[in-house]
PDB file of C-alpha atoms in Angstrom:
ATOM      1  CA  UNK A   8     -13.542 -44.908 -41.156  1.00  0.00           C
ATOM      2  CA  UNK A   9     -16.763 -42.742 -41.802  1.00  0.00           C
ATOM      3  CA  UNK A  10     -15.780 -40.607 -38.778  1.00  0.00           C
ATOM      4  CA  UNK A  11     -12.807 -39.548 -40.096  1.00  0.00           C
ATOM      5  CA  UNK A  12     -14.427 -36.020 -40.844  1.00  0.00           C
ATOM      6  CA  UNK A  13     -14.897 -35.641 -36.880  1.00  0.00           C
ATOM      7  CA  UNK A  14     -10.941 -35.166 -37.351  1.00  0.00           C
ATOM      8  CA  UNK A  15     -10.819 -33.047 -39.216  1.00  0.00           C
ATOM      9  CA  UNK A  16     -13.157 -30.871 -37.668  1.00  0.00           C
ATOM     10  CA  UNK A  17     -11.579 -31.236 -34.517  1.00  0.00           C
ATOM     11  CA  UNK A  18      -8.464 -30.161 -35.958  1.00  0.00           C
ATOM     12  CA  UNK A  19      -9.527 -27.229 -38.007  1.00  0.00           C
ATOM     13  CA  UNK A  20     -11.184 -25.763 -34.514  1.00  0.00           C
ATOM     14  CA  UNK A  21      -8.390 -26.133 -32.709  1.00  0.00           C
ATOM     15  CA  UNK A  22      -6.109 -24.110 -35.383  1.00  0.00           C
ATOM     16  CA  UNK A  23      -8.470 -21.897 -35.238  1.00  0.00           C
ATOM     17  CA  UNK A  24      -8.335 -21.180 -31.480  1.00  0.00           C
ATOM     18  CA  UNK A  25      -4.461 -21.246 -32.128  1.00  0.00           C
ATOM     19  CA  UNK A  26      -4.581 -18.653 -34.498  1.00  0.00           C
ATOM     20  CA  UNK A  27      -6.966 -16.377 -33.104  1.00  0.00           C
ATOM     21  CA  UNK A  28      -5.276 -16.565 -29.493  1.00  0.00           C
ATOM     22  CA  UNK A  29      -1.966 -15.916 -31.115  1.00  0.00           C
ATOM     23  CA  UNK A  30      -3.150 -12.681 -33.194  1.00  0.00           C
ATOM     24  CA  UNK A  31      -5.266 -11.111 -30.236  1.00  0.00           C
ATOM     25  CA  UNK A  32      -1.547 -12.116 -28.393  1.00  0.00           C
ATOM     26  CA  UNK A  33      -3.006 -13.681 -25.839  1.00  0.00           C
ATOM     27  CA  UNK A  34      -0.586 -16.086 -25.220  1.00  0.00           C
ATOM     28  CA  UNK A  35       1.678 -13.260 -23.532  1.00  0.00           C
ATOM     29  CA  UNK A  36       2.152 -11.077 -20.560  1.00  0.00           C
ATOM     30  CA  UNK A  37       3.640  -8.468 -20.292  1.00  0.00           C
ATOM     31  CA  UNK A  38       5.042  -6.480 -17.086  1.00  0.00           C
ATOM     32  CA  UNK A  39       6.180  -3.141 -16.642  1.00  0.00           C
ATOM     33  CA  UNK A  40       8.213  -2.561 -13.874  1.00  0.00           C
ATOM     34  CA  UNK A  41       9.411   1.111 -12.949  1.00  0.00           C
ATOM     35  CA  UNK A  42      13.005   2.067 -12.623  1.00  0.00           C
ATOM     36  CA  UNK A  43      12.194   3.324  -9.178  1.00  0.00           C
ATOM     37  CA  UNK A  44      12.268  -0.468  -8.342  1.00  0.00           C
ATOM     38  CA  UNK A  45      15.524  -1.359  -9.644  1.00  0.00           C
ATOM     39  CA  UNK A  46      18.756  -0.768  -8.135  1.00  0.00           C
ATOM     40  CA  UNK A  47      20.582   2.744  -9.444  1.00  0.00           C
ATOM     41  CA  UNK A  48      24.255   0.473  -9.821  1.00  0.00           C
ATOM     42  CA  UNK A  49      22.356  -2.273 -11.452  1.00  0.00           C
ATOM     43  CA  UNK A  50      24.303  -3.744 -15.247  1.00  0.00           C
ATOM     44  CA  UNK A  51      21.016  -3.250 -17.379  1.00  0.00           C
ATOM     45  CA  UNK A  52      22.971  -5.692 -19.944  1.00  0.00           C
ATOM     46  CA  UNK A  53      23.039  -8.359 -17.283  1.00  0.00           C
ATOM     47  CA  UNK A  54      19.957  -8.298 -16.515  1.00  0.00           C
ATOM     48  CA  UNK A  55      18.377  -8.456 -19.794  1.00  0.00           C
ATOM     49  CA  UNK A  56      20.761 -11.098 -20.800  1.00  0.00           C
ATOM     50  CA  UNK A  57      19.796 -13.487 -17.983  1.00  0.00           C
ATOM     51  CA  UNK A  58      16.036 -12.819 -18.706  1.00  0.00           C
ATOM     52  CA  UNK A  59      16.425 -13.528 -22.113  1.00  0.00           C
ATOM     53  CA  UNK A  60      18.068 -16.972 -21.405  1.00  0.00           C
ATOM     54  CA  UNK A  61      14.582 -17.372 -19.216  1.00  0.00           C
ATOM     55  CA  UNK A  62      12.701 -16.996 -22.397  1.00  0.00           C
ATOM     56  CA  UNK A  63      11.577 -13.187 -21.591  1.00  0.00           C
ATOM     57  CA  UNK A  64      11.718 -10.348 -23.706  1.00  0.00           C
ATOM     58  CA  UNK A  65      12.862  -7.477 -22.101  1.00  0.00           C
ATOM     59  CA  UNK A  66      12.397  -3.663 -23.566  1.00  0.00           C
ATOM     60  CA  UNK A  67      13.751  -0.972 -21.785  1.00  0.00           C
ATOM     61  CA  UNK A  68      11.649   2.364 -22.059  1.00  0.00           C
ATOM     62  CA  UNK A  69      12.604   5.793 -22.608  1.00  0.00           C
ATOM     63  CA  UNK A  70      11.582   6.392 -18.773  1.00  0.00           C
ATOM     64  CA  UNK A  71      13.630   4.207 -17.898  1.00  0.00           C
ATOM     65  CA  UNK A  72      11.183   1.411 -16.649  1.00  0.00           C
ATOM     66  CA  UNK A  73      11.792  -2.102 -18.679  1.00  0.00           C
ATOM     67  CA  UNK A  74       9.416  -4.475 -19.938  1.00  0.00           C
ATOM     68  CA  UNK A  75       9.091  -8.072 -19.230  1.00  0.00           C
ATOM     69  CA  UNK A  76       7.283  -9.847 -22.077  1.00  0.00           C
ATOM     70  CA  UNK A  77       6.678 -13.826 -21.471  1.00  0.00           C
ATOM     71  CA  UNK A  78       4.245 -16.463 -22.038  1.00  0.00           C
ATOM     72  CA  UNK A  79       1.694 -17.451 -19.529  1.00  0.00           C
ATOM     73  CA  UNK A  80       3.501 -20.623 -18.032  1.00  0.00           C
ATOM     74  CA  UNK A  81       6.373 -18.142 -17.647  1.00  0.00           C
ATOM     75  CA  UNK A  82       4.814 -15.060 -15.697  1.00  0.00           C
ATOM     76  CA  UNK A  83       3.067 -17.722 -13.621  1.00  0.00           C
ATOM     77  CA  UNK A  84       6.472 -19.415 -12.208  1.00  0.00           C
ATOM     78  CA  UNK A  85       7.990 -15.863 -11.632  1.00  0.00           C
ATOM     79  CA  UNK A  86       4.780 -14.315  -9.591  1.00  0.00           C
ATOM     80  CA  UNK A  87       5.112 -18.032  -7.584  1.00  0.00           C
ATOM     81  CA  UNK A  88       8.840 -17.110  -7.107  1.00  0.00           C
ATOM     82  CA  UNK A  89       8.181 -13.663  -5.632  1.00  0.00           C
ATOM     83  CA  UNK A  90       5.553 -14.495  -3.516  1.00  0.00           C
ATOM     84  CA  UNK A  91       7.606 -17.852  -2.418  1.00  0.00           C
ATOM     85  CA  UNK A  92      10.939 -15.289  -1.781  1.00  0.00           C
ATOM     86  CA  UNK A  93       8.629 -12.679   0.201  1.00  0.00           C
ATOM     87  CA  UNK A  94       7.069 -15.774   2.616  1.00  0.00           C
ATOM     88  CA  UNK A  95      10.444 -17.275   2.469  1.00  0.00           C
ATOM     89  CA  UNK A  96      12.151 -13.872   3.980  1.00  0.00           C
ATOM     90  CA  UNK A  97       9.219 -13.343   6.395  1.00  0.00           C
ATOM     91  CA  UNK A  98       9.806 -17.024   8.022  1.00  0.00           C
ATOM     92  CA  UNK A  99      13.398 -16.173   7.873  1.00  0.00           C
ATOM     93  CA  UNK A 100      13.230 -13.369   9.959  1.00  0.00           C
ATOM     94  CA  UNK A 101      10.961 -14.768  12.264  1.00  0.00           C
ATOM     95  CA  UNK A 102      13.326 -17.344  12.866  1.00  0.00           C
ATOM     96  CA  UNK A 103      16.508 -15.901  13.520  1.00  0.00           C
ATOM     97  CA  UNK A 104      16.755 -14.022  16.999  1.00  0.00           C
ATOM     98  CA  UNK A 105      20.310 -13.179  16.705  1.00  0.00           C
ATOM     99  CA  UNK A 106      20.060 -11.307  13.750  1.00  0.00           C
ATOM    100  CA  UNK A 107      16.785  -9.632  13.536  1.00  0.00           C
ATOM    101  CA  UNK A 108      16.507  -9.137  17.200  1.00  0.00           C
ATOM    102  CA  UNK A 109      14.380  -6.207  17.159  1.00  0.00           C
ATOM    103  CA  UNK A 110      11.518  -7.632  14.872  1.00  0.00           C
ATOM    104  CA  UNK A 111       9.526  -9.713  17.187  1.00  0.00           C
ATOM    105  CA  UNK A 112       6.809 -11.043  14.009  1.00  0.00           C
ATOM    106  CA  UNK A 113       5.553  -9.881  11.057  1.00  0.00           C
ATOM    107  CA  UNK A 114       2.149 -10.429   9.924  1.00  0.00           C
ATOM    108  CA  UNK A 115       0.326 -10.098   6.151  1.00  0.00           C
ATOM    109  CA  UNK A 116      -2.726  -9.846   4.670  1.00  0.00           C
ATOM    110  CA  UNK A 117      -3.799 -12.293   1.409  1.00  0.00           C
ATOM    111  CA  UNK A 118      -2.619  -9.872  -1.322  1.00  0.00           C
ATOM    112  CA  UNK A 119       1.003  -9.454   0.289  1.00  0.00           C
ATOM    113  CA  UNK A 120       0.553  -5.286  -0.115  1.00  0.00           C
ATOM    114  CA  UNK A 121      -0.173  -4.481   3.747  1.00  0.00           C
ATOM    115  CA  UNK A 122       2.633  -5.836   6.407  1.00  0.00           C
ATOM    116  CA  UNK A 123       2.971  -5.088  10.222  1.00  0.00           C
ATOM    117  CA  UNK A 124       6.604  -5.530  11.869  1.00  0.00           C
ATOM    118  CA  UNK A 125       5.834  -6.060  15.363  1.00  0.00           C
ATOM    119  CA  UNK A 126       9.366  -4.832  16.871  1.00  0.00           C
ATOM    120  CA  UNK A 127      10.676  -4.347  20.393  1.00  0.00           C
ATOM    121  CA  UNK A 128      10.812  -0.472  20.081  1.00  0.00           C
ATOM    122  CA  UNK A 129      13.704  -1.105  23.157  1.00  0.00           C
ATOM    123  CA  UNK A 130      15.980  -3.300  20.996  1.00  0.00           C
ATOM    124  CA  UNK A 131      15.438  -1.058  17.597  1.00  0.00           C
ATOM    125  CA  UNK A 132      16.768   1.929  18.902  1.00  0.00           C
ATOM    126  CA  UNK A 133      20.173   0.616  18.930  1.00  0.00           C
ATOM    127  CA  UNK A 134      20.153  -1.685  15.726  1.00  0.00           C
ATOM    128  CA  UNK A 135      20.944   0.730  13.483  1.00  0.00           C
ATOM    129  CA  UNK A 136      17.778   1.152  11.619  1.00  0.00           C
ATOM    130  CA  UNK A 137      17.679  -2.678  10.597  1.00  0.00           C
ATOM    131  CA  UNK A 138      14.127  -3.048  10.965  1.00  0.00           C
ATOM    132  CA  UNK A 139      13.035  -0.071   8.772  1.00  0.00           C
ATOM    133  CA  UNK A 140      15.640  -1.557   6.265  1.00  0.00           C
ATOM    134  CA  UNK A 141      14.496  -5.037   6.168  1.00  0.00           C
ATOM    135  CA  UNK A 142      10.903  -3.911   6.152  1.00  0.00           C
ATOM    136  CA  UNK A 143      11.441  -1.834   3.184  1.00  0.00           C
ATOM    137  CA  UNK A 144      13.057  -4.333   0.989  1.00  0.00           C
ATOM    138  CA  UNK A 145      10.016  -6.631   2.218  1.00  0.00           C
ATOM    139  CA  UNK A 146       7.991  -3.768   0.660  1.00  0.00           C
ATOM    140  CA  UNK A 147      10.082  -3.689  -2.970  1.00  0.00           C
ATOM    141  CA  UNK A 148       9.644  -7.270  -3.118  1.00  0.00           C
ATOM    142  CA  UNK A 149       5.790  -7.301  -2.536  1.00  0.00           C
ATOM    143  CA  UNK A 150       5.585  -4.086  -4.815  1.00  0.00           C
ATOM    144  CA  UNK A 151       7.030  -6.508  -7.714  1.00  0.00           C
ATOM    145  CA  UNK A 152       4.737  -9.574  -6.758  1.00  0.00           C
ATOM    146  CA  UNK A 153       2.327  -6.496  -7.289  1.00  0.00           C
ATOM    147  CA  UNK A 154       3.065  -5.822 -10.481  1.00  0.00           C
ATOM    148  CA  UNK A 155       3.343  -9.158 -11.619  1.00  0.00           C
ATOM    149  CA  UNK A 156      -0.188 -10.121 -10.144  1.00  0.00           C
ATOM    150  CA  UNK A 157      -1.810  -7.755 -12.325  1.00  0.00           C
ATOM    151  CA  UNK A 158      -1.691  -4.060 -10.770  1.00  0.00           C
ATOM    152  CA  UNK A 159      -0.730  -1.363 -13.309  1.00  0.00           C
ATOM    153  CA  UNK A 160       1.897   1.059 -13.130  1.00  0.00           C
ATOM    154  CA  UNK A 161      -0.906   3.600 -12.160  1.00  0.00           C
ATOM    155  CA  UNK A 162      -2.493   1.649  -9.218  1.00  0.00           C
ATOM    156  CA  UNK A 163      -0.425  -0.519  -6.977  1.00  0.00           C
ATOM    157  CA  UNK A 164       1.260  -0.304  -3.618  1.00  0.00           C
ATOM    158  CA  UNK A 165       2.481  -1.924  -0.342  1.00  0.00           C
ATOM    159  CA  UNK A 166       1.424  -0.280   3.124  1.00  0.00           C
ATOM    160  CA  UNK A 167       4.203  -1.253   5.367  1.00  0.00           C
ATOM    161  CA  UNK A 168       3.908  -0.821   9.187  1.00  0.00           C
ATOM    162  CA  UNK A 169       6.413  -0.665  12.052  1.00  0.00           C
ATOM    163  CA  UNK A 170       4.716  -0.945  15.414  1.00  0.00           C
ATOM    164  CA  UNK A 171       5.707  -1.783  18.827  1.00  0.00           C
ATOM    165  CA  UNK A 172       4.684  -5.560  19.825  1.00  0.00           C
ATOM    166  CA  UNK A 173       4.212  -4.238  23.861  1.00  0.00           C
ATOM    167  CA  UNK A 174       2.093  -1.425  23.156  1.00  0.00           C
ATOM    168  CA  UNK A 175       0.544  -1.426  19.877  1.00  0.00           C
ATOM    169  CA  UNK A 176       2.101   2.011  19.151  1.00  0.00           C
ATOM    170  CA  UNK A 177       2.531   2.543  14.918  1.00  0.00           C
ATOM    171  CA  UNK A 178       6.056   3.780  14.449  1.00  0.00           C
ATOM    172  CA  UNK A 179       6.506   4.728  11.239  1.00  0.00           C
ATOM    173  CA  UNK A 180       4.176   3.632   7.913  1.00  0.00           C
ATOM    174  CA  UNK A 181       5.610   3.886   4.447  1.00  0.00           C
ATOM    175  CA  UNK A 182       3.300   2.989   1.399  1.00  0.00           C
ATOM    176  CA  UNK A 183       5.458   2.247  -1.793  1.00  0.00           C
ATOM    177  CA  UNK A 184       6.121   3.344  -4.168  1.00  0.00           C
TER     178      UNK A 184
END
């Protein structure tokens, strides 16, 4: 019974903590993403509805970017879910022959903002410019995980290769954005 001011104590401190963390906002992120990144025929209204039902504040800004504001737990689970959707696609394409015929493997560094498409240069020529497609919405994808993992507006970007798996040659680079 005589410890019943350890309690207390306990208690004030952690309102305290509370408090403080909640007026310096630190219990937020927020992430800006720019409207280069979105599609051009995309329902704005949709989108912000179905991110609001995920507990996310979205503001769209007069240049036309939007931003995502969400609690910790929240921007955690969605950088997991791009990074899971870019390994996802990468194993995907791997896999399927048939397909993605011309993209023999594609390789990543740690960071997921530098990617090599090993292609044979043979099949690519007549697919249409799959490869190039494919590797570009690989890029938009790790350009969001980007953004989401902490890079401003000012300093990110994905470095995505094509080169030939027989000879090593680079056949086109793109860096986005």
């Amino acid at each position: 019974m005589k410890k019943w001011w350890i309690v207390v104590l306990a208690s004030l401190i952690a309102l305290t903590v509370y408090f403080t963390l909640e007026r310096y906002d630190l219990f937020y992120v927020e992430v800006t993403i720019p409207s280069s990144l979105f599609i051009s025929d995309i329902n704005e209204e949709e989108l912000i509805s179905s991110s609001e039902k995920e507990g996310i504040l979205v503001t769209k800004n007069e240049d036309g970017s939007m931003t995502y504001r969400m609690n910790r737990l929240k921007h955690y689970e969605k950088k997991a879910e791009y990074k899971n959707i870019i390994i996802h696609t990468i194993q995907d394409i791997i896999a399927d022959d048939e397909y993605y015929e011309p993209i023999y493997d594609v390789t990543h560094n740690k960071s997921l903002n530098q990617f090599t498409f090993f292609i044979d240069k043979s099949k690519s020529e007549g697919s249409l410019g799959l490869d190039r497609i494919v590797s570009l919405l690989i890029g938009m994808n790790a350009a969001l995980y980007q953004l989401y993992n902490g890079a401003s507006l000012d300093n990110y970007h994905v470095n995505v290769r094509l080169q030939d798996k027989d000879t090593d040659e680079i056949i086109s680079e793109t860096t986005l954005p």
